[in-house]
Tab-separated table of C-alpha atoms in Angstrom:
chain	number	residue	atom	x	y	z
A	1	UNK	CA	0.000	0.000	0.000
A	2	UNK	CA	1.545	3.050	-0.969
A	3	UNK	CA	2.403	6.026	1.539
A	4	UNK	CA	-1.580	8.187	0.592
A	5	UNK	CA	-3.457	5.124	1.277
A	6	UNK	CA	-1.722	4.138	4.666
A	7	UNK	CA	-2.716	7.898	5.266
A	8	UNK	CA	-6.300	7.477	4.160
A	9	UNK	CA	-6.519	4.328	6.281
A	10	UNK	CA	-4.804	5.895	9.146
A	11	UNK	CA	-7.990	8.316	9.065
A	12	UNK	CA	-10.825	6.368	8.914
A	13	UNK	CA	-9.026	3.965	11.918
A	14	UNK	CA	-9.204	7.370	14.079
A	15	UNK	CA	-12.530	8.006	12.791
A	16	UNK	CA	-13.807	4.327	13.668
A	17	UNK	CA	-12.569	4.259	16.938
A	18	UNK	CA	-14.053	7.512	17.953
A	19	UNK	CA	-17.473	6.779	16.179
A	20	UNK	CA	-17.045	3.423	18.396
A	21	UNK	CA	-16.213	4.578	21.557
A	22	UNK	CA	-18.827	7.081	21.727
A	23	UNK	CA	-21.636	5.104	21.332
A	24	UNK	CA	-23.310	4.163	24.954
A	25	UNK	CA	-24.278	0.533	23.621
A	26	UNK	CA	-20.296	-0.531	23.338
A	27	UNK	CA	-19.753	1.039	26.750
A	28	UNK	CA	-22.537	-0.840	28.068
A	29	UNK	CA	-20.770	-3.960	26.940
A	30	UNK	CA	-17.836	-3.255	27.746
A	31	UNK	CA	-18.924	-2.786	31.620
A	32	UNK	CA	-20.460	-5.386	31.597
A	33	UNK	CA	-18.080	-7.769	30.289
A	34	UNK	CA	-15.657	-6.195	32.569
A	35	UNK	CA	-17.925	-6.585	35.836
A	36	UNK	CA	-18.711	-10.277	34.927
A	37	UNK	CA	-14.745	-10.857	34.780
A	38	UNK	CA	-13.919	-9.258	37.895
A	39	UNK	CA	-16.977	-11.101	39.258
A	40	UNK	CA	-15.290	-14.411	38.024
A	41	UNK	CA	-12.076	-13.623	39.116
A	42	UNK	CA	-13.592	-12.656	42.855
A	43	UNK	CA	-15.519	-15.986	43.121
A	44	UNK	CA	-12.107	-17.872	41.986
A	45	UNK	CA	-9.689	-16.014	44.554
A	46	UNK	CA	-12.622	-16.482	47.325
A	47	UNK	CA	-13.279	-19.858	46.712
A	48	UNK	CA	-9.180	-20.914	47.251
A	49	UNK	CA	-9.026	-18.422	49.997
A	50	UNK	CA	-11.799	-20.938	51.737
A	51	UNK	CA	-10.150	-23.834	51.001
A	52	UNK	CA	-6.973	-22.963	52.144
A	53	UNK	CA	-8.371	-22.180	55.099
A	54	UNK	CA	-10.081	-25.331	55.877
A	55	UNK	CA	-7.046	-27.309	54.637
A	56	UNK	CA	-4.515	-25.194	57.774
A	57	UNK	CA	-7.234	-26.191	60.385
A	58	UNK	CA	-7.810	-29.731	59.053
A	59	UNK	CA	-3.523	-29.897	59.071
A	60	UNK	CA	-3.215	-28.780	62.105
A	61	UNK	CA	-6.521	-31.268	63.863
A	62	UNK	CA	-4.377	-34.177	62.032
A	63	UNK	CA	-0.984	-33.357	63.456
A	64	UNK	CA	-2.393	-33.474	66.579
A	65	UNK	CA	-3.745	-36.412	66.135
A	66	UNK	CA	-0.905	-38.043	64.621
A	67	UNK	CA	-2.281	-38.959	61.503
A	68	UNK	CA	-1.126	-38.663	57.990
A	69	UNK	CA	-1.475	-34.919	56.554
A	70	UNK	CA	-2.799	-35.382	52.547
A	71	UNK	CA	-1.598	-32.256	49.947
A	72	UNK	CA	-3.530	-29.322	49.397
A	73	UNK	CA	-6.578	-29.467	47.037
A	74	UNK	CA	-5.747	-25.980	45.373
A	75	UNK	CA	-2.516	-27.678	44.499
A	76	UNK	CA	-4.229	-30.606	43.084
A	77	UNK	CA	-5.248	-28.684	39.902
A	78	UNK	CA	-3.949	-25.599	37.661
A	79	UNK	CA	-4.604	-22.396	38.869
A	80	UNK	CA	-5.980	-21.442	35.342
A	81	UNK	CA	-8.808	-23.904	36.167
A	82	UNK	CA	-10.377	-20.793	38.457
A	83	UNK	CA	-10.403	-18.447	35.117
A	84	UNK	CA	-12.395	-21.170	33.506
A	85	UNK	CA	-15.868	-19.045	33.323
A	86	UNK	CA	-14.232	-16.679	31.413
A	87	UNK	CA	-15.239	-19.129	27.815
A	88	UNK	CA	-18.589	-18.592	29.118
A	89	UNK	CA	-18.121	-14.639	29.139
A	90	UNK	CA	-16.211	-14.287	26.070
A	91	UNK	CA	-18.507	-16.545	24.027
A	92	UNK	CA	-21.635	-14.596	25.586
A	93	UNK	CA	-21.132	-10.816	26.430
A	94	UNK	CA	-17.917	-10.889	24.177
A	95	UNK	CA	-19.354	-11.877	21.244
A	96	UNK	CA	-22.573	-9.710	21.132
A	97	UNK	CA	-20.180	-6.865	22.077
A	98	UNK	CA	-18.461	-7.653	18.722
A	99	UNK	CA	-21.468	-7.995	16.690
A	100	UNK	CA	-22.441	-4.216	18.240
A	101	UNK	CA	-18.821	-3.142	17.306
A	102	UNK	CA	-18.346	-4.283	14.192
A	103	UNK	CA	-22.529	-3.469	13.130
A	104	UNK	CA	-21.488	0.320	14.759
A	105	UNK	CA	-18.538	0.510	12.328
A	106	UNK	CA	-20.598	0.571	9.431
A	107	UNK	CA	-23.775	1.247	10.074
A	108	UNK	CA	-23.225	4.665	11.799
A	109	UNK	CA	-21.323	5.571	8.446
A	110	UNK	CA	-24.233	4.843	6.427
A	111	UNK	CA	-26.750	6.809	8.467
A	112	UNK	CA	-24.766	9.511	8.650
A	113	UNK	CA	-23.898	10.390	5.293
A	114	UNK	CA	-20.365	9.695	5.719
A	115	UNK	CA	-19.647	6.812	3.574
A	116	UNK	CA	-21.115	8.517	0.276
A	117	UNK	CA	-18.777	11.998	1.444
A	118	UNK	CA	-15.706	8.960	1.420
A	119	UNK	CA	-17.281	7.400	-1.309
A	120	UNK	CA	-16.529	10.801	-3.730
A	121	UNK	CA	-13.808	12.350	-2.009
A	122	UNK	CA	-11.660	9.591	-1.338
A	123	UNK	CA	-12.829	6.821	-3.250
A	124	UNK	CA	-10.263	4.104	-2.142
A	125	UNK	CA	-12.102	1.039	-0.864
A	126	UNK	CA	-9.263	-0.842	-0.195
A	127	UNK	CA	-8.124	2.003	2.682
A	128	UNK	CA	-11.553	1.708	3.772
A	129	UNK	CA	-11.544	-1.717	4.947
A	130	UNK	CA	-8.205	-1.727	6.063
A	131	UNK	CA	-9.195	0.984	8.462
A	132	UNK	CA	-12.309	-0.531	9.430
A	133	UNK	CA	-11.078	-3.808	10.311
A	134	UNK	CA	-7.823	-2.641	12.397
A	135	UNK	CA	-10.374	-0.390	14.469
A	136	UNK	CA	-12.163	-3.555	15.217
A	137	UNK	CA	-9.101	-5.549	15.874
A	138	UNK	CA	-7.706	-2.949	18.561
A	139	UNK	CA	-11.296	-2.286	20.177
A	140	UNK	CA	-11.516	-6.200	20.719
A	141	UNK	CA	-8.186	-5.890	21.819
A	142	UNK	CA	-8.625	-3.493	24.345
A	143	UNK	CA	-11.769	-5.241	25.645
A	144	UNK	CA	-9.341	-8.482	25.778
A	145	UNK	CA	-6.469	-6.665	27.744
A	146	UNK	CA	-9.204	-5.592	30.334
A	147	UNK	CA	-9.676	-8.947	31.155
A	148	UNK	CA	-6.167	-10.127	31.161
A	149	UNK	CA	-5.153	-7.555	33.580
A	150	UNK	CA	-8.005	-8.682	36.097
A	151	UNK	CA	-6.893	-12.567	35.133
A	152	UNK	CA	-3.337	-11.806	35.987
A	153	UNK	CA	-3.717	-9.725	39.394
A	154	UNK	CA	-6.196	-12.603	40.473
A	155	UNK	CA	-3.539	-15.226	39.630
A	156	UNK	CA	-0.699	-12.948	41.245
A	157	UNK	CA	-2.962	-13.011	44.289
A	158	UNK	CA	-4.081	-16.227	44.884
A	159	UNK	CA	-2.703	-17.655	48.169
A	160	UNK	CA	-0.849	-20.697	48.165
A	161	UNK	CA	-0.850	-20.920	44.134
A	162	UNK	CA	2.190	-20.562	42.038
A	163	UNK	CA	2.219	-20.000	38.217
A	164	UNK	CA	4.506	-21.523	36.191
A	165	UNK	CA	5.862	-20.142	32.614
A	166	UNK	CA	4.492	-22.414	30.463
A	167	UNK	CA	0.809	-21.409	32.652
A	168	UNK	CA	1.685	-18.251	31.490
A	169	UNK	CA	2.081	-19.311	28.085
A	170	UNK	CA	-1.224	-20.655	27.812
A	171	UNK	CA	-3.386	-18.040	29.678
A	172	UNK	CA	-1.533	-15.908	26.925
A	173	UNK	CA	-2.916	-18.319	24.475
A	174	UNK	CA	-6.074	-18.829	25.730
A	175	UNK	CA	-6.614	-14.401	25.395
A	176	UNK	CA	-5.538	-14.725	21.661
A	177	UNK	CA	-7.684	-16.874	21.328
A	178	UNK	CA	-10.611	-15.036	22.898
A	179	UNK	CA	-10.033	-11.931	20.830
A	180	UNK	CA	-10.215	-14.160	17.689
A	181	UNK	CA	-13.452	-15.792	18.842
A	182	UNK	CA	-14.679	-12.253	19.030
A	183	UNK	CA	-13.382	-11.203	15.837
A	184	UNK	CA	-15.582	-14.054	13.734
A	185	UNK	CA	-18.674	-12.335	14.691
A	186	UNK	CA	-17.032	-8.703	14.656
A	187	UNK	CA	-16.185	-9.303	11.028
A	188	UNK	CA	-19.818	-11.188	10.301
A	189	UNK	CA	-21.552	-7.978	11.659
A	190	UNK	CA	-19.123	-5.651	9.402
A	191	UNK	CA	-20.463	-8.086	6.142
A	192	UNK	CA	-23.514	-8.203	6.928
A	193	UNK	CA	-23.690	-4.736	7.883
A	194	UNK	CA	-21.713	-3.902	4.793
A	195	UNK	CA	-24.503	-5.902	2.344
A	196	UNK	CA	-27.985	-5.402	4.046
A	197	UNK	CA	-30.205	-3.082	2.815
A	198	UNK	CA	-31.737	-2.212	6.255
A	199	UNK	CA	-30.675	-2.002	10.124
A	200	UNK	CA	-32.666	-4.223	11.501
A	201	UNK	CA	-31.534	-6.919	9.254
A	202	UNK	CA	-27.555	-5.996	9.652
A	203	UNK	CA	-28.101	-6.854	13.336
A	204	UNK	CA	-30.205	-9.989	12.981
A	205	UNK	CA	-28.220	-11.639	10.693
A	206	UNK	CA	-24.868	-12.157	12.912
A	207	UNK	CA	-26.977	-12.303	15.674
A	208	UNK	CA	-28.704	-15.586	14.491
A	209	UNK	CA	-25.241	-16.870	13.330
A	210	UNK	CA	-24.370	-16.560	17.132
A	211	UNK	CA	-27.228	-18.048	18.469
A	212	UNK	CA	-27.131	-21.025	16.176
A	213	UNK	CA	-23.521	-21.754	16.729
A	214	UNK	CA	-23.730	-21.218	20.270
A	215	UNK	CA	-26.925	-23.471	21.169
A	216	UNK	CA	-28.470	-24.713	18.171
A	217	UNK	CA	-25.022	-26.655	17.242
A	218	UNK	CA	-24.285	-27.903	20.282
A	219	UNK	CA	-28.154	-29.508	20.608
A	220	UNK	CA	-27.384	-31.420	17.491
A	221	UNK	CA	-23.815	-32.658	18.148
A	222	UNK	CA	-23.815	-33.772	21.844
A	223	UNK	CA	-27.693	-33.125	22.592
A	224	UNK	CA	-26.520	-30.222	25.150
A	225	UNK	CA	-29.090	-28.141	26.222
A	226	UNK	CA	-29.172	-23.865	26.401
A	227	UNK	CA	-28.567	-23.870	29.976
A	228	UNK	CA	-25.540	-26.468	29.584
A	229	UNK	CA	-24.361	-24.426	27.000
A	230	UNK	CA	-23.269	-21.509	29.645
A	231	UNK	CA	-21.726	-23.840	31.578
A	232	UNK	CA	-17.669	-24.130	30.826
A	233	UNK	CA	-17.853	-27.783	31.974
A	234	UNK	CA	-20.848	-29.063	31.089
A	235	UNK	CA	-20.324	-27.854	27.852
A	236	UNK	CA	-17.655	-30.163	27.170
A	237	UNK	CA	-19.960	-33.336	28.035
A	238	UNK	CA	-19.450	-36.629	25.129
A	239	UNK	CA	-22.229	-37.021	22.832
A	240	UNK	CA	-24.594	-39.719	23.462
A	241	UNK	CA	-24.446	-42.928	21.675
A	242	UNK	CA	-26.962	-42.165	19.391
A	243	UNK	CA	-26.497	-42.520	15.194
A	244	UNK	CA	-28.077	-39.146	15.029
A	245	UNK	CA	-25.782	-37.399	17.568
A	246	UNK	CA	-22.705	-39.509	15.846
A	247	UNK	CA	-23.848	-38.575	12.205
A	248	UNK	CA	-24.366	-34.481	13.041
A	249	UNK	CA	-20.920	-33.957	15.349
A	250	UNK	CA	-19.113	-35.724	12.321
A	251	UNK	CA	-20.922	-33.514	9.574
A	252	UNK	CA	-21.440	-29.964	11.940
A	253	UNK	CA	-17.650	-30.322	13.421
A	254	UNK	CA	-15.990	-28.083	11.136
A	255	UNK	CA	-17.907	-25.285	11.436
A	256	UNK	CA	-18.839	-26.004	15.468
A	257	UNK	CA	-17.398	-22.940	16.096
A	258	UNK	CA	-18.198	-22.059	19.886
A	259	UNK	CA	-17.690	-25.645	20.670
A	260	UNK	CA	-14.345	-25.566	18.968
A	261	UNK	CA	-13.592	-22.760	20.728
A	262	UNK	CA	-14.936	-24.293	24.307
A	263	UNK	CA	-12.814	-26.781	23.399
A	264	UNK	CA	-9.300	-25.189	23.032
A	265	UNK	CA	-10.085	-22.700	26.084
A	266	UNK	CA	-10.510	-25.963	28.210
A	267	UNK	CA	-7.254	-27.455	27.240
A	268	UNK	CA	-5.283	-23.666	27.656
A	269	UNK	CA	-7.301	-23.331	30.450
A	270	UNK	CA	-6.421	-26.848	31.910
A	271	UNK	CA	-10.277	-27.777	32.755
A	272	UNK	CA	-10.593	-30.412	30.221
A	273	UNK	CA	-12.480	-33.467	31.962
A	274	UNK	CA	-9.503	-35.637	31.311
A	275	UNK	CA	-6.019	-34.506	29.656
A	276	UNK	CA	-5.930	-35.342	26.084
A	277	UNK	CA	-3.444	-34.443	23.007
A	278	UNK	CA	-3.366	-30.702	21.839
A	279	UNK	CA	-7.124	-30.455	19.715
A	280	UNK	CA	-5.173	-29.877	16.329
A	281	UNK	CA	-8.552	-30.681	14.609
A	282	UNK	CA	-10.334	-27.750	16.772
A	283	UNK	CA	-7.826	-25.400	16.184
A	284	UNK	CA	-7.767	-26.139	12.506
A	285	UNK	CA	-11.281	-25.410	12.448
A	286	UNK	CA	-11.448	-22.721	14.443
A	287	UNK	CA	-8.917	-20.600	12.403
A	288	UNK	CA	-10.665	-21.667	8.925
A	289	UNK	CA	-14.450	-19.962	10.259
A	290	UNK	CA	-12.242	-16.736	11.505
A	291	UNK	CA	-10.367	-16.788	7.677
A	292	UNK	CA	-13.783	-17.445	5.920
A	293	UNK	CA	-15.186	-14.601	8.106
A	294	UNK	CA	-12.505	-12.129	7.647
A	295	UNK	CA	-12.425	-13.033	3.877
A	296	UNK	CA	-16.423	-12.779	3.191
A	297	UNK	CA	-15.850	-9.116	5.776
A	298	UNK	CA	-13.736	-8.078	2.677
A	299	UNK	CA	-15.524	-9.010	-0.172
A	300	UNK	CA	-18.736	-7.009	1.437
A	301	UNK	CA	-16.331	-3.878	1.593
A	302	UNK	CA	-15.053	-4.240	-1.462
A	303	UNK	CA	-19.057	-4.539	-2.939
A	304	UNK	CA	-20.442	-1.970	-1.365
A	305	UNK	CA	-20.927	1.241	-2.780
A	306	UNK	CA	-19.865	4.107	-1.101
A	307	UNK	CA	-21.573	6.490	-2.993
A	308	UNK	CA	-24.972	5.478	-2.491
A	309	UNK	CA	-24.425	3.759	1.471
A	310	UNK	CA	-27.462	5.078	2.613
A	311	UNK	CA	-30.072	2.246	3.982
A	312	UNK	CA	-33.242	1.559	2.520
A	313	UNK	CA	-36.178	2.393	4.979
């Protein structure tokens, strides 16, 4: 991209992110994603506080009764396993907030009569996009660094708990992840946003996307219900031996995207029920819906015309 269209690009990123950050709905979201994390991270540090706890007065009732002191129970499993609701938060509040984000982006650009004035003054669709998409990438980002900085104070603070490096590693992973999940349906509101001819169907369209994927899926693969479905362990129950379970987890897998992504937060996370080899097929999967999302995100851009942006009543 030559040196005028970084410029142009550089622009409309400034323009995006304060169009974003002005608008009381992605605040909103933002809180409240925030409050639900430091919520999480509360109940985690509160809950090993209370164990620890019982565990000094049941060592020191056994030493005086001679017998034979067993380990710690908050030693007994990774300290990552408290973060665990944080899959639930991301793949609920996280999400919508990037379907409002990335719907925001574009639609308040269309309203407004500022994608026609870009449209004939600037006329570069490519710097468009570009701008457009690396405001959504750093919002999510921010939102994602929010919640890292509450994860990492509540692991710095939990008693009797030591982190290791490679812990570190994977909480590190397990963020990336998050802001990626986010991203899919950032980029799905942004083409859909980009395409539809009115509001109301901009919004609906990711929004079903995320429902389906995030209960409707799961249903047909391993027969888990809504209210299992915001549960980070339940979540990751086997699917019954059925042939119509077995038929729709082989055929929906690839494109399972919150389970996918329940999946790989579980292993970074270390909550899966039992240990297993890194879920290469998961991942796989997982980074083909966020290509296919980003991709179809930029084909929309590249349709739509900036000269007439306006939507239809």
């Amino acid at each position: 991209m030559n040196k005028p269209s970084c410029k142009i690009a550089h622009i409309i990123f400034k323009q995006s992110m304060s169009s974003t950050l002005r608008q009381n709905t992605v605040a909103l979201f933002v809180f409240l994603f925030s409050a639900l994390v430091l919520v999480s991270a509360y109940l985690g540090w509160s809950a090993t506080s209370t164990v620890n706890s019982i565990y000094s007065d049941a060592t020191v009732y056994l030493q005086s009764s001679g017998s034979a002191i067993p380990s710690n129970p908050v030693n007994d499993k990774s300290p990552l396993n408290f973060l665990r609701n944080m899959t639930i938060y991301i793949g609920l509040i996280g999400a919508l907030s990037a379907i409002v984000i990335g719907y925001q982006l574009i639609s308040v650009d269309r309203k407004n009569g500022v994608l026609p004035l870009i449209g004939t003054r600037i006329g570069n669709a490519r710097s468009y996009l570009i701008g457009k998409l690396a405001a959504l990438a750093v919002t999510l980002s921010c939102i994602t660094l929010i919640s890292a900085f509450i994860a990492v104070i509540t692991l710095l603070l939990l008693p009797s708990v030591s982190i290791t490096a490679s812990q570190w590693i994977q909480l590190s992973a397990f963020l990336f992840l998050g802001v990626a999940y986010m991203f899919f349906f950032g980029v799905l509101a942004i083409a859909s946003t980009a395409l539809a001819k009115t509001e109301s169907v901009a919004l609906l369209v990711p929004v079903t996307i995320w429902l389906t994927l995030t209960f409707i899926f799961p249903s047909l693969t391993s027969n888990i219900h809504p209210t299992a479905a915001i549960n980070p362990i339940a979540s990751l129950a086997p699917a019954p031996d059925s042939a119509f379970f077995s038929f729709f987890s082989v055929v929906l897998a690839p494109f399972s995207f919150a389970e996918n992504f329940k999946i790989l937060s579980a292993y970074f996370l270390d909550y899966l029920p039992q240990r297993v080899q890194f879920p290469i097929f998961e991942l796989i999967a997982f980074l083909g819906n966020v290509l296919f999302a980003t991709v179809l995100a930029i084909i929309s851009l590249l349709k739509l015309k900036q000269e007439k942006g306006e939507f239809y009543v």
